[in-house]
Coordinates of C-alpha atoms and ligand atoms in Angstrom, one line a residue:
X1 CA -39.2 20.4 5.9
X2 CA -42.0 20.7 3.5
X3 CA -44.9 19.0 5.2
X4 CA -47.2 17.5 1.9
X5 CA -50.3 19.8 1.6
X6 CA -52.3 17.3 0.0
X7 CA -54.8 16.0 2.3
X8 CA -54.1 12.6 3.8
X9 CA -56.4 9.9 5.8
X10 CA -55.3 9.7 9.3
X11 CA -53.8 7.0 9.8
X12 CA -50.9 7.8 6.4
X13 CA -50.8 11.2 8.2
X14 CA -49.1 9.7 11.6
X15 CA -46.7 7.6 9.8
X16 CA -45.7 10.7 7.8
X17 CA -45.4 12.4 11.6
X18 CA -42.6 10.1 11.7
X19 CA -40.3 10.4 8.1
X20 CA -42.1 12.7 6.6
X21 CA -42.7 10.6 3.4
X22 CA -38.3 10.6 3.1
X23 CA -38.0 6.9 3.3
X24 CA -33.8 6.0 2.0
X25 CA -35.0 2.4 3.0
X26 CA -36.8 2.2 0.1
X27 CA -33.4 1.5 -2.2
X28 CA -31.8 -0.3 0.7
X29 CA -35.0 -2.8 0.9
X30 CA -33.6 -5.4 -1.6
X31 CA -30.3 -6.6 -3.4
X32 CA -31.4 -5.2 -7.0
X33 CA -31.7 -2.1 -5.3
X34 CA -28.9 -2.0 -3.3
X35 CA -26.6 -2.6 -6.6
X36 CA -28.1 0.1 -8.4
X37 CA -27.5 2.9 -6.0
X38 CA -23.8 1.4 -5.0
X39 CA -21.0 4.8 -5.1
X40 CA -18.0 3.0 -4.6
X41 CA -17.0 -0.5 -6.2
X42 CA -14.1 -2.6 -5.3
X43 CA -12.4 -4.2 -8.5
X44 CA -9.3 -6.6 -8.8
X45 CA -8.2 -3.4 -11.2
X46 CA -7.8 -1.6 -7.8
X47 CA -5.3 -3.9 -6.5
X48 CA -1.4 -4.1 -6.1
X49 CA 0.3 -7.4 -4.1
X50 CA 2.7 -6.9 -1.9
X51 CA 4.9 -9.9 -1.5
X52 CA 8.0 -10.5 0.5
X53 CA 10.9 -11.9 -0.7
X54 CA 14.1 -14.7 0.6
X55 CA 17.0 -16.0 -0.8
X56 CA 17.6 -19.6 -2.5
X57 CA 15.0 -22.2 -4.2
X58 CA 12.5 -23.6 -3.4
X59 CA 11.7 -21.6 -0.7
X60 CA 8.2 -20.4 1.0
X61 CA 8.2 -19.0 4.4
X62 CA 5.4 -18.2 6.9
X63 CA 5.3 -14.9 8.3
X64 CA 4.2 -15.5 11.5
X65 CA 2.2 -12.7 12.3
X66 CA 0.8 -12.6 8.6
X67 CA -1.1 -15.5 8.6
X68 CA -1.5 -16.4 4.6
X69 CA 1.3 -14.1 3.8
X70 CA 5.1 -15.6 3.0
X71 CA 8.5 -15.1 2.0
X72 CA 9.3 -16.6 -1.8
X73 CA 12.1 -17.4 -3.1
X74 CA 13.1 -16.3 -6.7
X75 CA 11.4 -18.9 -8.6
X76 CA 8.4 -19.3 -6.4
X77 CA 8.1 -15.7 -6.4
X78 CA 7.8 -16.0 -10.5
X79 CA 4.7 -18.4 -9.6
X80 CA 3.1 -16.3 -7.2
X81 CA 4.0 -13.5 -10.1
X82 CA 2.1 -15.4 -12.8
X83 CA -0.7 -16.1 -10.2
X84 CA -1.7 -12.7 -9.4
X85 CA -1.6 -11.9 -13.2
X86 CA -3.9 -15.1 -14.0
X87 CA -6.6 -13.3 -11.0
X88 CA -5.9 -10.4 -12.8
X89 CA -4.1 -8.4 -10.1
X90 CA -2.2 -5.1 -12.0
X91 CA 0.5 -5.0 -9.9
X92 CA 3.0 -6.6 -7.2
X93 CA 4.9 -4.7 -4.6
X94 CA 8.0 -6.1 -3.6
X95 CA 9.9 -6.4 -0.4
X96 CA 13.4 -8.6 0.1
X97 CA 14.7 -10.2 3.4
X98 CA 18.3 -9.2 2.6
X99 CA 20.8 -11.9 4.3
X100 CA 22.1 -10.8 7.5
X101 CA 25.8 -11.5 6.3
X102 CA 25.2 -9.2 3.5
X103 CA 23.5 -5.7 5.7
X104 CA 25.7 -2.9 6.4
X105 CA 25.7 0.1 7.8
X106 CA 24.9 2.2 4.2
X107 CA 22.7 -0.4 3.3
X108 CA 25.4 -0.9 0.2
X109 CA 23.9 -3.5 -1.1
X110 CA 21.0 -1.9 -2.8
X111 CA 24.0 -0.8 -5.0
X112 CA 24.3 -4.6 -6.1
X113 CA 22.9 -4.6 -9.8
X114 CA 22.0 -8.8 -8.9
X115 CA 20.7 -7.7 -5.4
X116 CA 17.6 -10.1 -4.6
X117 CA 14.9 -6.8 -5.9
X118 CA 16.7 -7.0 -8.9
X119 CA 17.4 -10.7 -9.3
X120 CA 13.1 -11.4 -8.7
X121 CA 12.3 -8.5 -11.4
X122 CA 14.3 -9.5 -14.2
X123 CA 12.9 -13.3 -12.8
X124 CA 8.9 -12.0 -12.9
X125 CA 9.4 -9.7 -15.7
X126 CA 11.0 -12.7 -18.3
X127 CA 7.7 -14.6 -17.2
X128 CA 4.9 -12.4 -16.5
X129 CA 5.8 -9.2 -18.7
X130 CA 2.3 -8.5 -18.6
X131 CA 1.8 -7.6 -14.6
X132 CA 3.0 -4.1 -13.4
X133 CA 6.2 -4.7 -10.5
X134 CA 6.8 -1.5 -8.2
X135 CA 9.9 -1.9 -6.2
X136 CA 11.2 0.2 -3.4
X137 CA 14.6 2.1 -3.0
X138 CA 14.3 2.6 1.1
X139 CA 17.6 1.1 2.7
X140 CA 16.3 -0.3 5.4
X141 CA 16.1 -4.2 4.2
X142 CA 19.6 -3.4 3.3
X143 CA 21.2 -2.0 7.1
X144 CA 22.5 -3.3 9.7
X145 CA 20.5 -1.1 11.5
X146 CA 17.0 -1.3 10.2
X147 CA 16.8 2.4 8.9
X148 CA 15.9 4.1 6.1
X149 CA 18.7 5.9 5.3
X150 CA 22.4 6.1 6.2
X151 CA 23.0 6.5 10.0
X152 CA 26.1 8.5 10.7
X153 CA 26.6 9.8 14.8
X154 CA 22.9 9.0 15.5
X155 CA 21.7 11.1 12.7
X156 CA 20.0 9.6 9.1
X157 CA 21.8 11.7 6.3
X158 CA 19.4 12.6 4.1
X159 CA 21.6 13.9 1.1
X160 CA 23.5 11.0 0.8
X161 CA 20.4 9.2 1.1
X162 CA 19.1 10.7 -0.9
X163 CA 21.7 10.1 -3.7
X164 CA 22.3 6.5 -3.2
X165 CA 18.7 5.9 -3.8
X166 CA 18.8 7.4 -7.0
X167 CA 21.2 5.5 -8.0
X168 CA 19.4 2.5 -6.7
X169 CA 16.4 3.1 -8.4
X170 CA 18.3 3.2 -12.2
X171 CA 19.4 -0.2 -11.2
X172 CA 16.2 -1.5 -10.6
X173 CA 14.5 0.5 -13.7
X174 CA 17.6 -1.2 -15.5
X175 CA 16.1 -4.8 -13.8
X176 CA 12.8 -4.1 -15.7
X177 CA 10.9 -2.4 -12.4
X178 CA 7.9 -0.7 -13.9
X179 CA 7.4 1.7 -11.0
X180 CA 9.8 2.8 -8.5
X181 CA 8.1 3.3 -4.8
X182 CA 10.6 5.6 -2.5
X183 CA 8.9 4.6 0.5
X184 CA 12.1 6.2 3.4
X185 CA 10.8 9.9 3.2
X186 CA 14.2 11.5 3.1
X187 CA 13.7 15.5 1.6
X188 CA 14.3 15.7 -2.0
X189 CA 14.6 12.4 -2.9
X190 CA 11.6 12.1 -5.9
X191 CA 13.0 14.8 -7.7
X192 CA 16.8 13.1 -6.8
X193 CA 14.6 9.7 -8.7
X194 CA 13.3 11.9 -11.3
X195 CA 16.2 13.3 -12.5
X196 CA 18.6 9.5 -12.1
X197 CA 16.3 7.9 -13.9
X198 CA 15.5 10.2 -16.8
X199 CA 19.4 10.4 -17.4
X200 CA 20.0 7.6 -18.0
X201 CA 17.2 7.0 -20.6
X202 CA 14.0 5.5 -18.0
X203 CA 11.8 8.2 -19.0
X204 CA 8.8 6.0 -18.9
X205 CA 9.7 4.3 -15.3
X206 CA 7.0 5.5 -13.4
X207 CA 7.7 6.8 -10.0
X208 CA 4.9 6.8 -6.8
X209 CA 5.6 8.2 -3.9
X210 CA 5.2 7.4 -0.5
X211 CA 3.6 10.9 -0.2
X212 CA 3.3 10.9 3.7
X213 CA 4.6 8.4 5.0
X214 CA 3.6 8.2 8.7
X215 CA 5.9 6.9 12.6
X216 CA 3.3 4.1 12.5
X217 CA 2.7 1.3 15.1
X218 CA 1.4 -0.6 12.0
X219 CA 4.5 -1.9 10.7
X220 CA 5.3 -4.5 13.2
X221 CA 4.8 -7.3 11.4
X222 CA 6.6 -6.5 8.2
X223 CA 9.5 -5.8 10.3
X224 CA 9.3 -8.9 11.3
X225 CA 8.9 -10.2 7.6
X226 CA 12.0 -8.5 6.2
X227 CA 13.8 -9.2 9.7
X228 CA 14.2 -5.5 10.3
X229 CA 12.6 -5.9 13.8
X230 CA 15.2 -7.3 16.0
X231 CA 17.9 -4.5 14.5
X232 CA 16.3 -1.3 14.0
X233 CA 17.6 0.8 17.0
X234 CA 14.8 3.5 17.8
X235 CA 12.4 4.8 16.0
X236 CA 11.4 6.8 12.4
X237 CA 10.2 10.2 13.9
X238 CA 12.8 11.6 12.3
X239 CA 11.7 11.6 9.2
X240 CA 8.3 9.8 8.9
X241 CA 5.4 12.0 9.5
X242 CA 3.8 12.5 12.7
X243 CA 0.4 10.7 13.3
X244 CA -1.3 13.8 14.3
X245 CA -0.6 16.0 11.4
X246 CA -2.4 16.3 8.4
X247 CA -1.5 19.5 6.8
X248 CA 2.2 18.7 7.1
X249 CA 0.8 15.4 4.9
X250 CA -0.4 17.6 2.5
X251 CA 3.0 20.2 2.2
X252 CA 4.6 16.6 1.7
X253 CA 2.4 15.7 -0.9
X254 CA 2.6 19.3 -2.7
X255 CA 6.6 19.0 -3.0
X256 CA 6.3 15.2 -4.0
X257 CA 4.0 16.1 -7.6
X258 CA 6.5 19.2 -7.9
X259 CA 9.5 16.9 -8.3
X260 CA 8.2 14.3 -10.5
X261 CA 5.9 11.9 -8.7
X262 CA 3.4 10.3 -10.4
X263 CA 1.0 8.4 -8.3
X264 CA 1.4 9.7 -4.3
X265 CA 0.5 7.0 -1.9
X266 CA -0.7 7.3 2.1
X267 CA 0.4 4.6 4.3
X268 CA -1.1 3.4 6.8
X269 CA -4.5 2.8 5.4
X270 CA -7.3 2.6 7.0
X271 CA -6.1 4.9 10.0
X272 CA -5.5 7.2 7.4
X273 CA -8.6 8.1 5.2
X274 CA -8.8 11.3 6.2
X275 CA -5.6 12.1 4.4
X276 CA -6.5 9.9 1.6
X277 CA -9.5 12.3 1.3
X278 CA -8.0 15.4 1.6
X279 CA -5.1 14.5 -0.9
X280 CA -7.6 13.4 -3.3
X281 CA -9.9 16.9 -2.8
X282 CA -6.8 19.2 -3.4
X283 CA -4.5 17.5 -5.7
X284 CA -6.9 14.7 -7.7
X285 CA -4.3 13.0 -8.8
X286 CA -4.0 9.6 -8.5
X287 CA -4.1 8.1 -5.0
X288 CA -3.2 5.1 -3.6
X289 CA -3.2 3.6 0.2
X290 CA -1.1 1.2 1.9
X291 CA -3.3 -1.7 3.9
X292 CA -0.2 -2.3 6.2
X293 CA 0.9 -5.4 7.4
X294 CA -0.5 -4.0 11.2
X295 CA -4.1 -3.5 9.4
X296 CA -4.0 -7.1 7.7
X297 CA -2.7 -9.1 11.0
X298 CA -5.9 -7.3 12.6
X299 CA -8.3 -8.5 10.8
X300 CA -6.5 -11.9 10.7
X301 CA -6.2 -12.5 14.2
X302 CA -9.6 -11.4 15.1
X303 CA -10.9 -13.4 12.6
X304 CA -9.3 -16.4 14.0
X305 CA -10.2 -16.1 16.8
X306 CA -14.3 -16.1 15.5
X307 CA -14.5 -12.0 16.8
X308 CA -15.2 -11.0 13.4
X309 CA -16.0 -12.0 10.3
X310 CA -12.8 -12.0 8.2
X311 CA -13.9 -12.1 4.8
X312 CA -16.5 -9.8 5.2
X313 CA -13.8 -6.7 7.4
X314 CA -11.3 -7.4 4.8
X315 CA -14.0 -6.5 1.9
X316 CA -15.4 -3.3 3.8
X317 CA -12.3 -2.4 4.6
X318 CA -10.9 -1.9 0.8
X319 CA -14.3 -0.6 -0.4
X320 CA -13.6 2.2 2.4
X321 CA -10.3 3.5 0.3
X322 CA -12.4 3.4 -2.6
X323 CA -14.6 5.8 -0.8
X324 CA -12.6 7.4 0.9
X325 CA -10.8 8.5 -2.6
X326 CA -8.4 5.9 -3.9
X327 CA -7.8 4.3 -7.1
X328 CA -6.3 2.0 -5.6
X329 CA -4.9 -0.2 -2.6
X330 CA -1.5 -2.2 -1.8
X331 CA -2.9 -5.1 0.6
X332 CA -1.7 -8.2 1.4
X333 CA -5.1 -9.8 0.4
X334 CA -5.1 -8.9 -2.9
X335 CA -4.7 -12.3 -3.7
X336 CA -7.5 -13.4 -1.4
X337 CA -9.9 -10.6 -2.6
X338 CA -9.3 -11.0 -6.1
X339 CA -10.2 -15.0 -6.3
X340 CA -13.5 -14.1 -4.2
X341 CA -14.1 -11.3 -7.0
X342 CA -13.4 -12.9 -9.6
X343 CA -14.9 -16.3 -8.7
X344 CA -11.6 -18.3 -9.4
Ligands
PBG1 C1 10.1 0.9 5.3 C2 9.0 -0.1 4.7 C3 8.1 -0.2 5.8 C4 6.9 -0.8 5.1 C5 7.1 -1.4 4.0 N1 9.0 -0.6 4.2 C6 8.1 0.1 7.3 C7 8.6 0.3 8.2 O1 9.4 -0.6 8.3 O2 9.6 1.3 9.1 C8 5.6 -1.3 5.6 C9 4.8 -2.6 5.1 C10 3.9 -3.4 6.3 O3 4.1 -2.6 7.2 O4 2.9 -3.6 5.7 N2 10.9 1.9 4.4

């Protein structure tokens, strides 16, 4: 601590004993100053909007644990994609609620070129070609047991699942998907998907790896949204990462990048910002986080009870992702926050 050497009147010296002249509050004193020194910014360009799909026409069904979130039939999903594009949201990520009678033990309907995801992709790309469409190849919306892979004798079989999702990725690319985002955590899936895409002429379709997906309790409302909540037997601990682990998350990410991932994602978001920071520091690649359904539900529920300011908590939580090193965030708040940021 360097004490100023200049002699000072008694009154000032006594103040300096407290602060030593160092006052960070100088740059916090007014809005203009705070804006000048703000290090991180949340922009509409940072947002990816996950939307839920359902069969039918003119259907918009609320998801009860996610106020403001709906499942849309394809025609209305197109309207929502148009709205997202108007708001400047760069990309949407689609998740289907598949009819129960189309679900089976192997999730075979993922290999239907005209399944709900692929029809939605085609319709959205036809109406709003400028918006990025990100699709998932995990089997959970399609299996009658709610797991992300093929289940045999109580085991999620890795390699057979990988072969199936690689095939599904090609169908999704053929439907017009811009980014394949596998959320299943099978080993070797990124390399298999890359090879399958390249082998079928889809070299320009990117892969966003759910590189570090944790076996989390925060996915509850999502499972209601796509109708897997009641189906799931057991848990996903044999394929998702243990929430206690961080070195393992680094190894997963290194592997996915080596296999050809263009972007990596951390999921859930806010409780895992340490993982985001470690990945960004270690790999310096496009890094995203998924602010999952349970995180959305917590903010909405507390706000609905008048316990927190929902709008401020939403903005603060999203800015925290930027500070941690995210290039962007998958968030159900996307249209709400985009409307706020753009004044629309
Ligand atoms: C499964 C999948 C999950 C989410 C998206 N795809 C997790 C799960 O159900 O185990 C969670 C998304 C969210 O909670 O918002 N492949």
